[in-house]
Short mmCIF file of C-alpha atoms in Angstrom, two decimals:
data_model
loop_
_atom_site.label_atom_id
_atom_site.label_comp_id
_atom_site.label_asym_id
_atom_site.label_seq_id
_atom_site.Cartn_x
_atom_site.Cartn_y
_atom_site.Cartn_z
CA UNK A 1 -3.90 -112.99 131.68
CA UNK A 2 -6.27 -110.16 131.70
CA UNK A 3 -4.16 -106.77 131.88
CA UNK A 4 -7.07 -104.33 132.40
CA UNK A 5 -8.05 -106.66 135.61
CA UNK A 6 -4.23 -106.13 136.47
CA UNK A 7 -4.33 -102.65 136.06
CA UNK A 8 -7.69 -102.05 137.77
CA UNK A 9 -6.25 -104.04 141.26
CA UNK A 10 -3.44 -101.78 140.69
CA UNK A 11 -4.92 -98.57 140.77
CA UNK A 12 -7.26 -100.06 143.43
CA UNK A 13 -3.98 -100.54 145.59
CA UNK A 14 -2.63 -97.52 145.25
CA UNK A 15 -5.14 -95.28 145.37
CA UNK A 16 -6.47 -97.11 148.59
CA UNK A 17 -2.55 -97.01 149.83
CA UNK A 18 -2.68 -92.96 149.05
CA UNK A 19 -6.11 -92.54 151.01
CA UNK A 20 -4.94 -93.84 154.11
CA UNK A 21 -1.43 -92.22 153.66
CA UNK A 22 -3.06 -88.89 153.66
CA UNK A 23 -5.77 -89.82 156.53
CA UNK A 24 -2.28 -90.65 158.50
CA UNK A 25 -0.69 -87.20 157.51
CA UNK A 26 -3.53 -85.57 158.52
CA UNK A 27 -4.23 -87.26 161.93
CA UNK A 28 -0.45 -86.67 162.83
CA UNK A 29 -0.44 -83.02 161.96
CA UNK A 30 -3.93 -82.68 164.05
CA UNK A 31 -2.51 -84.07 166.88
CA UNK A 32 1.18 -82.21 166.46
CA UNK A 33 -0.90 -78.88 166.79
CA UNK A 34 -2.89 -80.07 169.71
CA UNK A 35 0.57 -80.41 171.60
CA UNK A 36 2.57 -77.20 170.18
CA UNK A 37 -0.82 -75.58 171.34
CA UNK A 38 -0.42 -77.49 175.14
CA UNK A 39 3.28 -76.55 175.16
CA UNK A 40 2.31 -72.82 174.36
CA UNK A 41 -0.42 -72.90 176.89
CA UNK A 42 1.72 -74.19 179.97
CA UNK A 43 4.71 -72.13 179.09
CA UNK A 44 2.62 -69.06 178.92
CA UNK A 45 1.07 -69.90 182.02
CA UNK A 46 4.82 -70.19 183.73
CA UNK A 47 6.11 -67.48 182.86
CA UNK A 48 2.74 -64.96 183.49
CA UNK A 49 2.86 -66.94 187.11
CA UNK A 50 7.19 -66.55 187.61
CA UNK A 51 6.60 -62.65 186.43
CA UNK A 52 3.54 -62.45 189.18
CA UNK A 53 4.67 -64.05 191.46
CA UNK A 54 8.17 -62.15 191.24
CA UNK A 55 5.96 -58.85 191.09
CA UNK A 56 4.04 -59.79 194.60
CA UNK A 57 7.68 -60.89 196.26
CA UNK A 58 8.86 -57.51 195.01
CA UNK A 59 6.05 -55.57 196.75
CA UNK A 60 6.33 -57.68 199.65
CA UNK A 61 9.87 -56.71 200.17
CA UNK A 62 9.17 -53.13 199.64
CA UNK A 63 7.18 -53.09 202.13
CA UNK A 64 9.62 -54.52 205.11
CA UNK A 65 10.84 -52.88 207.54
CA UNK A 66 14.62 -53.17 209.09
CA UNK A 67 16.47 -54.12 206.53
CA UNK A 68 19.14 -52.32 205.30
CA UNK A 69 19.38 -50.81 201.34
CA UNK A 70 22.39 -53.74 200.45
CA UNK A 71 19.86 -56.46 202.24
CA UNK A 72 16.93 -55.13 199.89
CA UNK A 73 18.79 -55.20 196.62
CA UNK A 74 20.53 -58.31 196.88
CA UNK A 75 16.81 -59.93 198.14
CA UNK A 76 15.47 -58.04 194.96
CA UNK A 77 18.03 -59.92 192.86
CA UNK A 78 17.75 -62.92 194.85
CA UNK A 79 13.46 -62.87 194.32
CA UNK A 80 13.89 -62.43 190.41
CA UNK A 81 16.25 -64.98 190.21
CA UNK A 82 14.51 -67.39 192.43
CA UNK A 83 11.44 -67.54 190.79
CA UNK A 84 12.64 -68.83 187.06
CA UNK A 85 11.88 -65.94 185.06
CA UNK A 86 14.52 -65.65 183.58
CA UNK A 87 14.84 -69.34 182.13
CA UNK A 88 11.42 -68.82 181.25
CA UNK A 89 12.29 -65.85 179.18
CA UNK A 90 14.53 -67.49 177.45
CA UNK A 91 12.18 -70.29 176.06
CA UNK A 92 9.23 -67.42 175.38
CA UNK A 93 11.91 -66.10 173.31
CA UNK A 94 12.24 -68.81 171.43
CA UNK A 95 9.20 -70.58 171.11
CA UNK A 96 6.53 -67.91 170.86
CA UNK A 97 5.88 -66.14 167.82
CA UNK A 98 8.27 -63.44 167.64
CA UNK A 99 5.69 -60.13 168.35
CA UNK A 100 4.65 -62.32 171.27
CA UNK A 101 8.59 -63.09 172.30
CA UNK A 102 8.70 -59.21 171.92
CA UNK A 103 5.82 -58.58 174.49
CA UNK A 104 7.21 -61.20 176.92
CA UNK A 105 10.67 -59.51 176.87
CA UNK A 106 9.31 -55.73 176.87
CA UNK A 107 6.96 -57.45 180.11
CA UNK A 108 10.56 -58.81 181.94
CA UNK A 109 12.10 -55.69 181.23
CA UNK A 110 9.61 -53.70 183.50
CA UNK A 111 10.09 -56.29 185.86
CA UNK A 112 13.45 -55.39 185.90
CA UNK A 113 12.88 -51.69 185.62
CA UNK A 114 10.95 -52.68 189.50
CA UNK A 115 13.68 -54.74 190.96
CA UNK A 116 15.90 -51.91 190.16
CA UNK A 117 13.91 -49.12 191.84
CA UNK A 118 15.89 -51.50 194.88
CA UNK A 119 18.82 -49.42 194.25
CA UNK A 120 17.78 -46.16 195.64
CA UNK A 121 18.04 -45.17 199.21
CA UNK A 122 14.60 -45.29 200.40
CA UNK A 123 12.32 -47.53 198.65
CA UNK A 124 9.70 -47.05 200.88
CA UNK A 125 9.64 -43.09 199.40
CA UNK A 126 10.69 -43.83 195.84
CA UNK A 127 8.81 -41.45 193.96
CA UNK A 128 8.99 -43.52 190.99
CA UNK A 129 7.97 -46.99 192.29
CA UNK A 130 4.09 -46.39 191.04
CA UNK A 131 5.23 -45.40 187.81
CA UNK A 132 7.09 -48.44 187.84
CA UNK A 133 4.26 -50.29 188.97
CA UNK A 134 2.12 -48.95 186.44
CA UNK A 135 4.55 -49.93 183.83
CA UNK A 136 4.78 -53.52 184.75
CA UNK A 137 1.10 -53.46 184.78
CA UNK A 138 0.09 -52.36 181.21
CA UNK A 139 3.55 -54.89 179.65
CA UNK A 140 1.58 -57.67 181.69
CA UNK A 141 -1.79 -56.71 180.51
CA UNK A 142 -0.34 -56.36 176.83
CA UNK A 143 1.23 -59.85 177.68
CA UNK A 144 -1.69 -61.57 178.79
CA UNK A 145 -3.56 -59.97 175.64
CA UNK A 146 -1.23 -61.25 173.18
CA UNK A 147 -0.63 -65.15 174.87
CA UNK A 148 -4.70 -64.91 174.68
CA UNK A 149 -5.08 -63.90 171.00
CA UNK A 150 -2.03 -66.33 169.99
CA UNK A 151 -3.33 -69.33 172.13
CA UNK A 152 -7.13 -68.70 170.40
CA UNK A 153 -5.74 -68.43 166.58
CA UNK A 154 -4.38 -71.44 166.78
CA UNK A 155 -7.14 -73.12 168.33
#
């Protein structure tokens, strides 16, 4: 028996073996990027669309007329909880890179800072609902700015 013919099939087998181990490896890690990335993108895109659309019920109720201050802040608690934010917090927390998890939470916390100007007699005169307003409106911006940059790096 030739040994060097032996070896040489050998070699042949592993190193073809190796190849397609690696092609695998890579494939797999191709495609588990592709759906971390999809993940990111549809979470991000819940919870901008839970904060907005808490944001627009917020103004909405601001703006009616009749009800009493306890009606208002228990439908201001009611609209925040109702729309999932804060569930979706949660997983921003957790899955997003943390200075993005940051910018989520510092975005929810204006949010909150809003629902809370409920507590004052007269919301319809608050003095400090367009600061408020203003507030929410550069955490969201900084929000969308960093889900944009995060989603493109990993692109």
């Amino acid at each position: 028996m030739d040994w060097g013919t032996l070896a040489g099939t050998a070699l042949g087998a592993i190193l073809g073996v190796s190849t397609t181990l690696l092609a695998e490896r890579s494939r797999w890690q191709r495609e588990h990027s592709a759906r971390e990335r999809a993940v990111r993108q549809q979470l991000y895109a819940e919870y901008l669309g839970a904060l907005s659309l808490t944001t627009h019920r917020l103004r909405d109720l601001k703006r009616s007329n009749g009800l009493t201050r306890e009606e208002r802040m228990e439908q201001a608690g009611e609209i925040l909880g109702s729309t999932n934010a804060y569930h979706l917090r949660y997983q921003m927390l957790i899955i997003a890179p943390e200075h993005l998890g940051d910018t989520a939470d510092q975005a929810f916390m204006r949010l909150r800072d809003l629902r809370d100007r409920f507590d004052e007699p007269d919301i319809g005169a608050d003095p400090g609902w367009p600061s408020a307003m203003e507030a929410l409106d550069g955490a969201l911006n900084a929000l969308r700015t960093a889900m944009r940059s995060d989603v493109s790096a990993r692109s």
